Amino acid sequence: EEQLVESGGGLVQAGGSLRLSCAAFGFTFGDLAIGWFRQAPGKEREWVSCISADDGGTYYTDSVKGRFTISSDSAKNTVYLRMNNLKPEDTAVYYCAGRDYFCSGNEGEKFYDYWGQGTQVTVSS
């Protein structure tokens, strides 16, 4: 059974850092593109970043460029989202999502076939 499991969320002060993990089970990891989305209270879920399986390309929404880094560890079947210089507006539930092979930016939620359960990130001011 294919499954994505997020971890690493928590409470951090503004300016701090967190690293989220998305562990993939039951997939051929090398064929899996992973996206990160987030949903703040009262807001729609928004795309944050993705890493493509075909060429390792990485993509970010403008609000996180220069602060967040997505990476992949094939030995651990895990994709990470390193978040630096966190801001209160980064507070949200963060979800990882998977699909076959490629992503190239903000293709939207329907582009993805598999979803994790989410992990809460809270940034205090």
XYZ file of C-alpha atoms in Angstrom:
125
model
C 0.000 0.000 0.000
C 1.321 3.376 -0.999
C 1.620 5.801 1.877
C 3.192 9.184 2.581
C 3.967 10.092 6.176
C 4.970 13.601 7.241
C 6.838 14.507 10.397
C 8.897 17.327 11.829
C 6.315 19.974 12.511
C 6.199 21.939 15.729
C 6.213 25.308 17.429
C 9.037 27.701 16.647
C 9.710 31.391 17.135
C 9.866 33.750 14.190
C 13.279 33.551 12.577
C 13.701 29.933 13.580
C 13.979 26.794 11.477
C 12.291 23.437 11.059
C 12.850 20.492 8.789
C 9.808 18.563 7.621
C 10.115 15.000 6.388
C 7.914 13.081 3.974
C 8.623 9.354 4.099
C 7.305 7.290 1.183
C 6.214 3.688 1.634
C 5.144 1.263 -1.072
C 6.391 3.403 -3.953
C 9.187 3.156 -6.430
C 10.811 6.190 -4.887
C 12.890 7.109 -7.906
C 9.707 7.538 -9.944
C 7.961 9.750 -7.413
C 7.605 13.508 -7.641
C 6.789 15.097 -4.286
C 5.045 18.362 -3.623
C 4.540 20.264 -0.397
C 1.332 22.155 0.277
C 0.125 24.079 3.305
C -3.217 25.173 4.672
C -3.592 27.968 7.175
C -6.758 28.338 9.290
C -9.594 29.740 7.228
C -7.590 29.639 4.003
C -7.399 27.356 1.014
C -4.592 24.870 0.697
C -1.704 26.359 -1.269
C 1.232 24.863 -3.093
C 4.642 25.522 -1.534
C 7.275 23.511 -3.364
C 7.956 20.374 -5.370
C 10.818 18.195 -6.477
C 10.630 16.341 -9.737
C 11.734 12.728 -10.111
C 12.784 12.956 -13.741
C 15.529 15.564 -13.399
C 15.588 16.504 -9.717
C 14.297 19.950 -10.537
C 13.044 21.970 -7.570
C 10.369 24.643 -7.559
C 9.075 27.106 -4.965
C 6.276 29.539 -4.500
C 7.550 33.109 -4.383
C 6.831 33.649 -0.679
C 9.274 30.922 0.386
C 12.049 31.344 -2.169
C 15.381 31.804 -0.449
C 14.027 30.484 2.860
C 12.803 26.950 2.102
C 14.772 24.138 0.489
C 13.325 20.879 -0.782
C 15.604 17.858 -1.089
C 15.428 14.125 -1.546
C 17.274 11.200 0.046
C 16.722 8.075 -2.030
C 18.491 5.881 0.545
C 15.788 6.790 3.058
C 12.872 7.140 0.605
C 12.323 10.550 2.134
C 11.847 14.088 0.888
C 12.682 16.980 3.182
C 11.517 20.573 3.364
C 14.029 22.685 5.223
C 12.388 25.904 6.395
C 14.601 28.758 7.570
C 13.778 32.258 8.751
C 10.233 31.216 9.518
C 7.541 33.873 9.743
C 4.177 33.864 11.532
C 2.479 33.735 8.120
C 4.122 30.330 7.537
C 1.859 28.900 10.236
C -0.199 26.114 8.665
C -0.713 22.403 8.377
C 1.856 21.167 5.887
C 1.068 18.249 3.597
C 3.251 16.283 1.238
C 1.756 14.856 -1.930
C 3.031 12.453 -4.569
C 2.561 11.681 -8.217
C 4.443 9.864 -10.953
C 7.653 11.270 -12.337
C 7.486 14.998 -12.679
C 6.388 18.331 -11.406
C 7.300 21.713 -12.736
C 5.726 24.209 -10.395
C 2.279 24.978 -9.096
C 0.186 22.422 -10.921
C -2.398 22.372 -8.134
C -3.808 19.770 -5.795
C -5.519 17.684 -8.460
C -2.151 17.043 -10.078
C -1.231 14.767 -7.187
C -2.526 11.264 -6.501
C -1.248 10.550 -2.988
C -1.387 12.630 0.181
C 0.019 12.466 3.670
C -1.910 13.238 6.817
C -0.285 16.610 7.458
C 1.952 18.067 10.142
C 1.322 21.302 12.047
C 3.809 24.149 11.881
C 3.231 27.082 14.221
C 5.451 30.149 14.137
C 5.096 32.564 17.035
C 5.907 36.249 16.720
